[in-house]
Coordinates of C-alpha atoms (C1' of nucleotides) in Angstrom, one line a residue:
Chain A
M663 CA 208.0 225.4 49.6
N664 CA 206.1 228.6 48.8
W665 CA 205.7 230.8 51.8
R666 CA 204.6 233.8 49.8
D667 CA 200.9 233.7 50.5
V668 CA 201.0 232.1 54.0
P669 CA 200.0 234.2 57.0
S670 CA 202.6 234.4 59.8
L671 CA 203.3 231.1 61.6
A672 CA 202.8 232.7 64.9
A673 CA 199.3 233.9 63.8
L674 CA 198.4 230.5 62.5
R675 CA 199.5 228.9 65.7
A676 CA 197.3 231.3 67.7
F677 CA 194.4 230.5 65.4
D678 CA 195.0 226.8 65.9
A679 CA 195.0 227.2 69.6
A680 CA 191.8 229.2 69.6
A681 CA 190.1 226.8 67.2
R682 CA 190.8 223.8 69.4
A683 CA 189.9 225.7 72.6
G684 CA 186.8 227.4 71.3
S685 CA 187.9 230.4 73.3
F686 CA 190.5 233.2 72.9
S687 CA 191.0 233.3 76.7
Q688 CA 191.6 229.6 77.0
A689 CA 194.0 229.7 73.9
A690 CA 195.8 232.6 75.6
R691 CA 196.4 230.6 78.7
E692 CA 197.7 227.6 76.7
L693 CA 200.1 229.7 74.8
N694 CA 201.1 231.9 77.7
V695 CA 200.0 235.2 76.1
T696 CA 197.1 237.6 76.6
H697 CA 193.7 237.1 74.9
A698 CA 194.4 240.3 73.0
A699 CA 197.4 238.7 71.3
I700 CA 195.2 235.7 70.2
A701 CA 192.5 238.0 69.0
Q702 CA 194.9 240.1 67.0
H703 CA 196.5 237.1 65.4
V704 CA 193.2 235.5 64.5
R705 CA 191.8 238.6 62.9
S706 CA 195.0 239.1 61.0
V707 CA 194.7 235.6 59.5
E708 CA 191.1 236.4 58.6
S709 CA 192.1 239.6 57.0
D710 CA 194.9 238.0 55.1
L711 CA 192.8 235.1 53.8
G712 CA 189.7 237.2 53.2
A713 CA 187.4 234.9 55.2
S714 CA 185.9 234.8 58.6
L715 CA 187.3 231.8 60.5
L716 CA 186.0 232.2 64.1
V717 CA 182.9 234.1 65.2
R718 CA 181.7 235.1 68.5
Q719 CA 179.1 232.9 70.0
G720 CA 178.0 233.5 73.6
R721 CA 181.1 233.6 75.8
G722 CA 183.3 231.9 73.2
V723 CA 183.9 231.5 69.5
V724 CA 183.0 228.9 67.0
L725 CA 184.6 227.9 63.7
T726 CA 183.1 228.9 60.4
D727 CA 183.3 226.3 57.6
A728 CA 186.5 227.9 56.2
G729 CA 187.9 228.0 59.7
A730 CA 187.2 224.3 60.3
R731 CA 189.0 223.4 57.2
L732 CA 192.0 225.5 58.0
A733 CA 192.0 224.3 61.6
D734 CA 192.2 220.6 60.4
A735 CA 195.2 221.3 58.2
L736 CA 197.0 223.3 60.9
S737 CA 196.3 220.6 63.5
D738 CA 197.9 218.0 61.3
G739 CA 200.8 220.2 60.3
F740 CA 201.7 221.5 63.8
G741 CA 201.2 218.0 65.2
Q742 CA 203.8 216.6 62.8
I743 CA 206.2 219.4 63.7
I744 CA 205.9 218.9 67.4
A745 CA 206.2 215.2 67.1
G746 CA 209.4 215.5 65.0
V747 CA 211.0 217.8 67.5
K748 CA 210.0 215.5 70.4
S749 CA 211.5 212.5 68.6
V750 CA 214.8 214.3 68.0
R751 CA 215.0 215.3 71.6
A752 CA 214.3 211.7 72.7
D753 CA 217.1 210.4 70.5
V754 CA 219.5 213.1 71.9
D755 CA 218.6 212.2 75.4
S756 CA 219.1 208.5 74.9
R757 CA 222.7 208.7 73.7
P758 CA 225.7 209.2 76.1
L759 CA 226.7 212.7 77.0
S760 CA 229.7 213.4 74.8
I761 CA 232.6 215.1 76.5
T762 CA 236.0 216.1 75.1
A763 CA 238.9 217.0 77.3
T764 CA 242.6 217.4 76.9
H765 CA 244.6 214.2 77.3
N766 CA 246.3 215.5 80.5
F767 CA 243.1 216.6 82.1
A768 CA 241.3 213.4 81.2
E769 CA 244.0 211.1 82.5
S770 CA 245.2 213.0 85.6
W771 CA 242.0 214.7 86.8
L772 CA 238.9 213.5 85.2
M773 CA 239.3 209.7 85.0
P774 CA 240.4 209.4 88.7
R775 CA 237.1 211.1 89.7
I776 CA 234.7 209.8 87.1
G777 CA 233.8 206.8 89.3
K778 CA 232.3 209.2 91.8
F779 CA 230.2 210.8 89.1
W780 CA 228.9 207.4 88.0
A781 CA 228.2 206.5 91.5
K782 CA 226.1 209.6 92.0
Y783 CA 224.5 209.7 88.6
P784 CA 224.3 206.1 87.3
E785 CA 221.6 207.1 84.8
I786 CA 223.8 209.5 82.9
A787 CA 226.0 207.6 80.4
L788 CA 229.2 209.5 79.4
S789 CA 231.4 209.3 76.4
I790 CA 234.8 210.8 77.1
V791 CA 237.0 211.6 74.2
P792 CA 240.5 212.8 75.1
S793 CA 241.8 215.2 72.5
N794 CA 244.3 218.0 72.5
K795 CA 242.9 219.5 69.4
L796 CA 240.7 222.6 69.5
V797 CA 237.7 220.5 68.4
D798 CA 234.6 222.1 67.0
L799 CA 232.0 220.9 69.6
R800 CA 229.1 221.3 67.2
K801 CA 230.7 219.8 64.2
D802 CA 232.3 216.9 66.0
G803 CA 229.2 216.2 68.1
F804 CA 230.2 217.1 71.6
D805 CA 227.9 218.3 74.3
V806 CA 230.6 219.8 76.5
G807 CA 234.3 220.1 76.7
I808 CA 237.2 220.9 79.0
R809 CA 239.7 223.1 77.4
Y810 CA 243.0 224.6 78.4
G811 CA 243.6 228.2 77.5
D812 CA 242.6 231.8 78.2
G813 CA 238.9 231.1 78.1
N814 CA 238.3 233.4 75.1
W815 CA 236.7 231.2 72.5
P816 CA 234.2 233.1 70.4
G817 CA 230.8 231.5 70.1
L818 CA 231.2 229.4 73.2
E819 CA 230.1 229.8 76.8
T820 CA 233.1 229.3 79.1
T821 CA 233.2 228.6 82.8
H822 CA 236.5 228.7 84.7
L823 CA 237.3 225.3 86.3
L824 CA 240.9 225.3 87.3
A825 CA 243.7 227.9 87.4
A826 CA 246.7 227.1 85.4
D827 CA 249.6 227.6 87.7
Y828 CA 252.3 224.9 87.5
T829 CA 254.1 222.9 90.1
V830 CA 257.6 221.3 89.8
V831 CA 257.3 217.9 91.4
A832 CA 259.6 214.9 92.2
A833 CA 259.3 211.8 94.3
P834 CA 260.3 212.3 98.0
G835 CA 264.0 212.1 98.5
V836 CA 265.0 212.5 94.9
V837 CA 266.0 216.2 95.2
K838 CA 266.0 218.9 97.8
T839 CA 263.7 221.9 97.3
D840 CA 266.5 224.5 97.0
Q841 CA 268.9 222.4 94.9
I842 CA 266.9 221.5 91.9
A843 CA 269.4 222.9 89.4
Q844 CA 272.4 221.4 91.3
S845 CA 270.9 218.0 91.6
G846 CA 271.8 215.4 89.0
A847 CA 268.1 214.6 88.6
T848 CA 266.7 214.2 85.1
W849 CA 264.1 216.6 83.9
F850 CA 261.1 215.1 82.2
F851 CA 259.2 217.5 79.8
E852 CA 256.0 216.9 78.0
D853 CA 256.3 217.5 74.2
A854 CA 253.6 220.0 73.8
H855 CA 254.5 222.2 76.7
Q856 CA 257.2 224.5 75.3
E857 CA 256.0 227.3 77.5
S858 CA 256.5 225.5 80.8
Q859 CA 259.9 224.4 79.6
R860 CA 260.8 228.0 78.9
W861 CA 259.6 228.9 82.4
V862 CA 261.8 226.3 84.0
R863 CA 264.9 227.6 82.2
E864 CA 264.1 231.2 83.0
A865 CA 263.6 230.4 86.6
G866 CA 267.0 228.8 86.7
L867 CA 265.7 225.4 87.8
I868 CA 267.8 223.4 85.3
G869 CA 271.5 223.1 85.6
P870 CA 274.0 223.0 82.6
S871 CA 274.8 219.4 83.2
Q872 CA 271.3 218.2 83.9
K873 CA 269.7 215.7 81.5
S874 CA 266.3 216.4 80.1
V875 CA 264.0 213.9 78.4
T876 CA 261.0 214.8 76.3
V877 CA 258.0 212.5 76.5
S878 CA 254.7 212.6 74.6
T879 CA 252.3 212.7 77.5
L880 CA 252.2 214.0 81.0
G881 CA 251.1 210.5 82.1
M882 CA 254.4 209.1 80.9
A883 CA 256.4 211.9 82.7
L884 CA 254.5 211.3 85.9
S885 CA 255.1 207.6 85.8
A886 CA 258.8 208.1 85.5
V887 CA 258.8 210.8 88.2
R888 CA 256.7 208.8 90.6
A889 CA 259.2 206.0 90.2
G890 CA 261.9 208.4 91.5
G891 CA 263.4 208.9 88.0
G892 CA 263.5 212.7 88.1
I893 CA 261.6 216.0 88.1
T894 CA 258.8 217.3 86.0
I895 CA 256.5 220.3 85.8
A896 CA 252.7 220.0 85.5
A897 CA 249.6 222.0 86.0
S898 CA 249.1 222.1 89.7
A899 CA 245.6 220.7 89.6
L900 CA 246.8 217.6 87.7
V901 CA 249.3 216.7 90.4
S902 CA 247.4 217.8 93.5
D903 CA 246.3 214.2 94.1
D904 CA 249.9 212.9 94.0
I905 CA 251.0 215.6 96.3
R906 CA 248.2 215.1 98.8
D907 CA 248.9 211.3 98.8
G908 CA 252.6 211.8 99.3
R909 CA 253.6 210.2 96.1
L910 CA 255.2 213.4 94.9
I911 CA 256.4 216.6 96.6
A912 CA 256.0 220.2 95.4
L913 CA 259.4 221.8 94.7
S914 CA 258.4 225.1 93.1
Q915 CA 255.3 226.8 91.7
T916 CA 254.4 229.4 89.1
Q917 CA 251.9 232.1 89.6
P918 CA 248.5 231.8 87.8
E919 CA 248.6 233.8 84.6
G920 CA 245.0 234.0 83.4
I921 CA 245.3 230.6 81.6
G922 CA 243.5 227.7 83.0
Y923 CA 241.1 224.8 82.4
Y924 CA 237.6 225.9 81.3
I925 CA 234.3 224.1 80.8
I926 CA 233.0 225.0 77.4
H927 CA 229.6 224.4 75.7
P928 CA 227.5 226.0 73.0
P929 CA 225.5 229.0 74.1
G930 CA 221.8 228.7 74.9
V931 CA 219.7 226.6 77.2
L932 CA 221.5 223.6 78.6
S933 CA 220.0 220.2 78.8
D934 CA 219.5 218.8 82.3
R935 CA 222.3 216.3 81.8
V936 CA 224.8 218.9 80.7
K937 CA 223.8 221.1 83.7
T938 CA 224.3 218.1 86.0
F939 CA 227.7 217.2 84.7
K940 CA 228.9 220.8 84.8
K941 CA 227.7 221.3 88.3
W942 CA 229.4 218.1 89.4
L943 CA 232.7 219.2 87.7
L944 CA 232.6 222.5 89.6
K945 CA 232.0 220.7 92.9
A946 CA 234.6 218.0 92.3
L947 CA 237.6 220.3 92.6
Chain B
M865 CA 199.3 220.9 71.8
N866 CA 202.5 221.3 73.8
W867 CA 204.7 224.1 72.4
R868 CA 206.9 224.2 75.5
D869 CA 210.0 222.4 74.2
V870 CA 209.6 223.4 70.5
P871 CA 212.2 225.8 69.0
S872 CA 210.8 229.0 67.3
L873 CA 208.7 228.3 64.3
A874 CA 210.7 230.8 62.3
A875 CA 213.9 229.0 63.2
L876 CA 212.4 225.6 62.2
R877 CA 211.2 227.0 58.9
A878 CA 214.8 228.3 58.2
F879 CA 216.2 224.9 59.0
D880 CA 213.6 223.3 56.8
A881 CA 214.6 225.5 53.9
A882 CA 218.3 224.9 54.5
A883 CA 217.8 221.2 54.8
R884 CA 216.0 221.0 51.4
A885 CA 218.4 223.4 49.7
G886 CA 221.6 222.0 51.1
S887 CA 222.8 225.6 51.3
F888 CA 222.3 228.5 53.6
S889 CA 222.6 230.9 50.7
Q890 CA 220.0 229.2 48.6
A891 CA 217.7 228.9 51.6
A892 CA 218.1 232.6 52.2
R893 CA 217.2 233.4 48.6
E894 CA 214.1 231.2 48.9
L895 CA 212.9 232.9 52.1
N896 CA 214.0 236.4 51.1
V897 CA 216.4 236.9 54.0
T898 CA 220.2 236.9 54.3
H899 CA 222.4 233.8 54.7
A900 CA 223.2 235.1 58.2
A901 CA 219.6 234.9 59.3
I902 CA 219.4 231.3 58.1
A903 CA 222.7 230.4 59.8
Q904 CA 221.6 232.0 63.1
H905 CA 218.2 230.1 63.1
V906 CA 219.8 226.8 62.3
R907 CA 222.4 227.0 65.0
S908 CA 219.8 228.1 67.4
V909 CA 217.7 225.0 66.7
E910 CA 220.8 222.9 67.1
S911 CA 221.6 224.5 70.4
D912 CA 218.0 224.1 71.6
L913 CA 217.9 220.4 70.7
G914 CA 221.5 219.6 71.7
A915 CA 222.3 218.0 68.4
S916 CA 224.1 218.9 65.2
L917 CA 221.6 219.0 62.3
L918 CA 223.5 220.5 59.4
V919 CA 227.3 220.4 59.0
R920 CA 229.5 222.2 56.5
Q921 CA 230.7 220.2 53.6
G922 CA 232.5 222.0 50.9
R923 CA 230.5 225.0 49.8
G924 CA 227.3 223.8 51.3
V925 CA 225.9 221.9 54.2
V926 CA 224.7 218.3 54.7
L927 CA 222.2 216.8 57.1
T928 CA 223.3 214.7 60.0
D929 CA 221.1 211.7 60.9
A930 CA 219.2 213.8 63.5
G931 CA 218.9 216.6 61.0
A932 CA 217.4 214.2 58.4
R933 CA 214.8 213.0 60.8
L934 CA 213.8 216.5 61.9
A935 CA 213.7 217.7 58.3
D936 CA 211.3 214.9 57.3
A937 CA 208.9 215.8 60.0
L938 CA 209.1 219.5 59.2
S939 CA 208.6 218.9 55.5
D940 CA 205.4 217.0 56.2
G941 CA 204.2 219.5 58.8
F942 CA 204.9 222.7 56.9
G943 CA 203.6 221.1 53.7
Q944 CA 200.2 220.4 55.4
I945 CA 200.0 224.0 56.7
I946 CA 200.8 225.5 53.3
A947 CA 198.3 223.2 51.6
G948 CA 195.6 224.1 54.1
V949 CA 196.1 227.8 53.6
K950 CA 196.1 227.4 49.9
S951 CA 192.9 225.5 50.0
V952 CA 191.1 228.1 52.0
R953 CA 192.3 230.8 49.7
A954 CA 191.0 228.9 46.7
D955 CA 187.6 228.5 48.3
V956 CA 187.5 232.2 49.1
D957 CA 188.4 233.1 45.5
S958 CA 185.8 230.9 44.0
R959 CA 182.8 232.4 45.8
P960 CA 181.3 235.7 44.6
L961 CA 182.7 239.0 45.9
S962 CA 180.3 240.0 48.6
I963 CA 179.3 243.6 48.7
T964 CA 177.0 245.6 50.9
A965 CA 175.7 249.0 50.1
T966 CA 173.0 251.3 51.3
H967 CA 169.6 250.8 49.6
N968 CA 169.7 254.2 48.0
F969 CA 173.2 253.8 46.7
A970 CA 172.6 250.3 45.4
E971 CA 169.4 251.3 43.6
S972 CA 170.3 254.7 42.3
W973 CA 174.0 254.5 41.6
L974 CA 175.4 251.0 41.7
M975 CA 172.8 248.9 39.9
P976 CA 172.6 251.3 36.9
R977 CA 176.3 250.9 36.5
I978 CA 176.9 247.3 37.4
G979 CA 176.4 246.2 33.8
K980 CA 179.5 248.0 32.8
F981 CA 181.5 246.3 35.6
W982 CA 180.3 242.8 34.4
A983 CA 181.1 243.7 30.9
K984 CA 184.6 244.6 31.8
Y985 CA 185.2 241.9 34.4
P986 CA 183.0 238.9 33.5
E987 CA 185.1 236.6 35.6
I988 CA 184.3 238.4 38.8
A989 CA 181.0 237.3 40.3
L990 CA 179.4 239.7 42.7
S991 CA 176.9 239.3 45.4
I992 CA 175.3 242.7 46.2
V993 CA 173.3 243.0 49.4
P994 CA 171.5 246.3 50.0
S995 CA 171.4 247.1 53.7
N996 CA 171.0 250.4 55.5
K997 CA 172.3 248.7 58.7
L998 CA 175.8 249.4 59.9
V999 CA 176.8 245.8 59.1
D1000 CA 179.8 244.1 60.6
L1001 CA 181.7 243.2 57.4
R1002 CA 183.7 240.4 59.0
K1003 CA 180.9 238.8 61.0
D1004 CA 178.4 239.0 58.2
G1005 CA 180.9 237.9 55.6
F1006 CA 181.3 240.9 53.3
D1007 CA 184.4 241.7 51.4
V1008 CA 183.7 245.3 50.8
G1009 CA 181.0 247.8 51.5
I1010 CA 179.7 251.2 50.6
R1011 CA 178.6 253.3 53.5
Y1012 CA 177.2 256.7 54.1
G1013 CA 178.6 258.8 56.9
D1014 CA 181.6 260.7 58.1
G1015 CA 184.1 258.0 57.1
N1016 CA 185.2 257.5 60.7
W1017 CA 184.7 253.8 61.4
P1018 CA 187.3 252.3 63.7
G1019 CA 189.0 249.2 62.5
L1020 CA 188.1 249.7 58.9
E1021 CA 189.9 251.3 56.0
T1022 CA 187.8 253.9 54.3
T1023 CA 188.2 255.5 50.9
H1024 CA 186.0 258.5 50.0
L1025 CA 183.8 257.8 47.0
L1026 CA 181.2 260.5 46.8
A1027 CA 180.6 263.8 48.6
A1028 CA 177.3 264.1 50.2
D1029 CA 175.9 267.3 49.0
Y1030 CA 172.2 267.3 48.2
T1031 CA 170.2 268.5 45.3
V1032 CA 166.6 269.5 45.3
V1033 CA 165.0 268.1 42.1
A1034 CA 161.7 268.1 40.2
A1035 CA 160.5 267.1 36.8
P1036 CA 160.9 269.9 34.2
G1037 CA 158.0 272.4 34.2
V1038 CA 156.7 271.3 37.6
V1039 CA 158.2 274.3 39.5
K1040 CA 160.3 277.4 38.8
T1041 CA 163.7 277.5 40.5
D1042 CA 163.1 280.6 42.5
Q1043 CA 159.5 279.7 43.5
I1044 CA 159.9 276.3 45.3
A1045 CA 158.2 277.5 48.5
Q1046 CA 155.4 279.3 46.6
S1047 CA 154.6 276.5 44.2
G1048 CA 151.8 274.2 45.2
A1049 CA 154.1 271.2 44.4
T1050 CA 154.2 268.3 46.9
W1051 CA 157.4 267.5 48.8
F1052 CA 158.4 263.9 48.9
F1053 CA 160.7 263.0 51.8
E1054 CA 162.5 259.7 52.4
D1055 CA 161.7 258.3 55.9
A1056 CA 165.2 258.0 57.2
H1057 CA 166.5 261.4 56.1
Q1058 CA 165.4 263.7 58.9
E1059 CA 168.5 265.8 58.4
S1060 CA 167.8 266.7 54.7
Q1061 CA 164.2 267.5 55.7
R1062 CA 165.5 269.9 58.4
W1063 CA 167.8 271.5 55.9
V1064 CA 164.9 272.1 53.5
R1065 CA 162.8 273.8 56.2
E1066 CA 165.8 275.9 57.4
A1067 CA 166.5 277.0 53.8
G1068 CA 162.9 278.2 53.4
L1069 CA 162.2 275.9 50.6
I1070 CA 158.9 274.6 51.9
G1071 CA 155.8 276.9 52.2
P1072 CA 153.2 276.7 55.0
S1073 CA 150.6 275.4 52.6
Q1074 CA 152.7 272.9 50.9
K1075 CA 151.9 269.2 51.3
S1076 CA 154.7 266.8 52.1
V1077 CA 154.6 263.0 51.8
T1078 CA 157.0 260.7 53.6
V1079 CA 158.0 257.5 51.7
S1080 CA 160.2 254.6 52.7
T1081 CA 162.8 254.7 49.9
L1082 CA 164.4 257.2 47.7
G1083 CA 163.4 255.1 44.8
M1084 CA 159.8 255.7 45.6
A1085 CA 160.3 259.4 45.9
L1086 CA 162.1 259.5 42.6
S1087 CA 159.4 257.6 40.8
A1088 CA 156.8 260.1 42.0
V1089 CA 158.9 263.1 41.2
R1090 CA 159.9 261.8 37.7
A1091 CA 156.2 261.5 37.0
G1092 CA 155.8 265.2 37.7
G1093 CA 154.2 264.6 41.1
G1094 CA 156.3 267.1 43.0
I1095 CA 159.8 267.8 44.5
T1096 CA 162.3 265.8 46.5
I1097 CA 165.8 266.1 47.8
A1098 CA 168.5 263.5 47.3
A1099 CA 172.3 263.1 47.4
S1100 CA 173.5 264.7 44.3
A1101 CA 175.4 261.7 43.1
L1102 CA 172.2 259.6 43.2
V1103 CA 170.3 262.0 40.9
S1104 CA 173.1 263.0 38.6
D1105 CA 172.0 260.6 35.9
D1106 CA 168.4 261.9 36.0
I1107 CA 169.6 265.5 35.7
R1108 CA 172.0 264.6 32.9
D1109 CA 169.3 262.8 31.0
G1110 CA 166.8 265.7 31.5
R1111 CA 164.3 263.6 33.4
L1112 CA 164.8 265.9 36.4
I1113 CA 166.1 269.5 36.9
A1114 CA 168.3 270.7 39.8
L1115 CA 166.5 273.4 41.8
S1116 CA 168.8 274.0 44.7
Q1117 CA 171.9 272.4 46.2
T1118 CA 173.5 272.0 49.6
Q1119 CA 177.2 272.4 50.3
P1120 CA 179.2 269.3 51.0
E1121 CA 179.6 268.8 54.8
G1122 CA 182.2 266.1 55.4
I1123 CA 179.6 263.4 55.1
G1124 CA 179.6 261.2 52.1
Y1125 CA 179.7 257.7 50.5
Y1126 CA 182.8 255.7 51.4
I1127 CA 184.2 252.4 50.3
I1128 CA 185.0 250.3 53.3
H1129 CA 186.9 247.1 53.9
P1130 CA 189.0 245.4 56.6
P1131 CA 192.5 246.7 56.9
G1132 CA 195.4 244.7 55.4
V1133 CA 196.3 243.4 52.0
L1134 CA 193.4 243.3 49.6
S1135 CA 192.7 240.4 47.3
D1136 CA 193.0 241.2 43.6
R1137 CA 189.3 241.0 43.2
V1138 CA 188.6 243.6 45.9
K1139 CA 191.3 245.8 44.4
T1140 CA 189.7 245.6 41.0
F1141 CA 186.2 246.3 42.2
K1142 CA 187.4 249.2 44.3
K1143 CA 189.4 250.7 41.4
W1144 CA 186.4 250.3 39.2
L1145 CA 184.2 252.1 41.7
L1146 CA 186.5 255.1 41.9
K1147 CA 186.6 255.4 38.1
A1148 CA 182.9 254.9 37.5
L1149 CA 182.0 258.3 39.1
Chain C
dT1121 C1' 247.3 232.3 42.4
dT1122 C1' 243.1 234.7 41.9
dC1123 C1' 238.4 235.2 42.1
dA1124 C1' 233.7 234.0 43.0
dT1125 C1' 230.7 232.0 46.2
dA1126 C1' 230.0 229.7 50.3
dT1127 C1' 229.6 229.7 55.7
dG1128 C1' 230.8 232.0 60.4
dA1129 C1' 230.2 235.5 63.7
dA1130 C1' 228.9 239.7 66.0
dA1131 C1' 227.2 244.4 66.4
dG1132 C1' 223.3 247.0 65.9
dC1133 C1' 218.5 248.1 63.9
dT1134 C1' 213.4 247.6 63.7
dC1135 C1' 208.9 246.1 63.7
dA1136 C1' 206.1 241.7 64.7
dG1137 C1' 204.4 240.2 68.6
dC1138 C1' 203.1 241.3 72.6
dT1139 C1' 201.1 243.7 77.0
dA1140 C1' 198.3 247.0 79.4
dA1141 C1' 194.3 249.3 79.7
dC1142 C1' 189.9 250.1 78.8
dA1143 C1' 185.4 249.2 76.4
dT1144 C1' 181.6 246.3 75.3
dA1145 C1' 179.0 241.8 75.3
dA1146 C1' 177.2 237.6 77.2
dT1147 C1' 176.0 234.7 80.9
dG1148 C1' 174.6 233.2 85.3
dA1149 C1' 173.5 233.9 90.1
dA1150 C1' 170.9 236.3 93.5
Chain D
dT180 C1' 166.0 242.8 87.2
dT181 C1' 170.5 243.7 88.8
dC182 C1' 175.1 242.7 89.5
dA183 C1' 179.3 240.0 89.2
dT184 C1' 182.1 237.4 86.4
dT185 C1' 184.1 236.2 82.3
dA186 C1' 184.3 236.6 77.7
dT187 C1' 185.9 239.3 73.2
dG188 C1' 187.1 243.9 70.9
dT189 C1' 190.3 247.5 70.3
dT190 C1' 194.3 250.5 70.5
dA191 C1' 198.5 252.7 72.2
dG192 C1' 202.9 251.7 73.2
dC193 C1' 207.0 248.6 74.5
dT194 C1' 210.7 245.3 73.5
dG195 C1' 213.4 241.5 72.0
dA196 C1' 213.1 238.1 68.1
dG197 C1' 214.4 238.3 63.7
dC198 C1' 216.9 240.3 60.8
dT199 C1' 220.7 243.2 58.2
dT200 C1' 225.2 244.7 57.7
dT201 C1' 229.8 244.0 57.8
dC202 C1' 233.8 241.6 57.9
dA203 C1' 236.4 237.1 58.4
dT204 C1' 237.4 232.6 56.8
dA205 C1' 236.8 228.4 53.7
dT206 C1' 236.2 226.1 49.3
dG207 C1' 236.4 225.3 44.5
dA208 C1' 237.0 226.6 39.7
dA209 C1' 239.7 228.8 36.3

DNA sequence: TTCATATGAAAGCTCAGCTAACATAATGAA
DNA sequence: TTCATTATGTTAGCTGAGCTTTCATATGAA
């Protein structure tokens, strides 16, 4: 497509608006600029093409023959562009909001609450994809994500959701708070969380004779622990429900360390649906 | 036409180019920008619409479904716009170059030389409209003009063509150079040129008993003077041919005073035809 | 493995696009 | 006819959209 001899698109749009309005002032109001901007654009298109396109007549302007022909083409062209954009927006708005979250967060925090979201916003369909991978939101087609980390992901806007302190939990009666290492209780560790395991050892919360079992998900660890099978460590936010409801008791807790759960999305203006979901997340703490 | 929810036209054009090229780098070359500019625009359209449009695949990019649909609409839209501009340009290029010049200049300087222009540029049709009015080039549909004055016309580009000194002339033998005021020769003055008349009186070139006749055009004055009927004063450039050819002799001359003949045209890029004509004018002195 | 060519990303530059201000022109009401 | 209103015309000056520059990372061919 040869753009070499085409006046500026901004100028052509200004001319298009003036042509259809028959007035620089009216065109200015429609495009939210001053009449001076319209006038400058129109005259620059005229100068570029070497033809008069709009001439003053009374309190407005009228199209010359050349102007009428150009205006027809621009009307068609810009009409197609606007229609195409509108159509893509409509398609985007009609598919579910696509959300990615870590497995743990999805299972322990989001899914238990999602019913309330749907109750409040039945018109917003969601597609929740648990993934521990650092997915590329854009490439993989997600609108918004919840990620665990330090919040420093270049090219993304991040909003802090939950601090990442950890709590050691067990079912009531399984172990006394000050005798975690001396108890015979089994430690359940999630595979991926080497860091929290290291913390447990450095805090002296695991005895030499204590068994430890590594499982693949926090959900599995929590199932075992809820059943009185032992002790585990998890992000505090993910076990806060169990603690509140008395299914588990808090035995020990780390200090927050700048790591946490964050809402992430691409920069720029957010759609209403993403705004709504984000706002709900922040309130559902 | 609702532009409210439409991404920037520059960004849509960048996307259009990338979509058809399948490569940011190739699109950049086509639009004469860097690949970074293309990438920024494309990602900004994606962010605005909330949809992935182009994804990386190997060394290039491919369209998503949403991207393909938008690309179709943009291709149509931009195609119409470019075709419309091209059509108007073609029309402009097919009509004669429209030139306005003062009557005197047209008659005494331009028309005697225009044959040489047509000989050299037979493909450029001209429409020459003599007019002493300060015409509005744009409103009255002129491509270029020759005006007499100080060269200070806001909103126009001016190029000095001829200085405006004046020469007093008569046919050979009619009057001696140092006896203009003492001769009985009749002064012929052009109606509009009060200023040159004043100069003649202040220079003491007209005697108390000398008759003067006011005519409407310089051409009329020159006809009478060439026939030996008396003396006149004219812009030097306009009588240089008569002097060279011996039909008239120079009796006295004013100093140039910042007034002259100028080529005028609207600001901005000139079409090739206007450039050619202008260049020819400057060489035809 | 190396090299050429692609996209990704962010800091920083600059001029296209605009506003503000004032001038002039046209129209309509009194 | 005069005056108010609303239009376009024009220019100086501001600023952020659009871009470049630079460097990083990814891909594919040799």
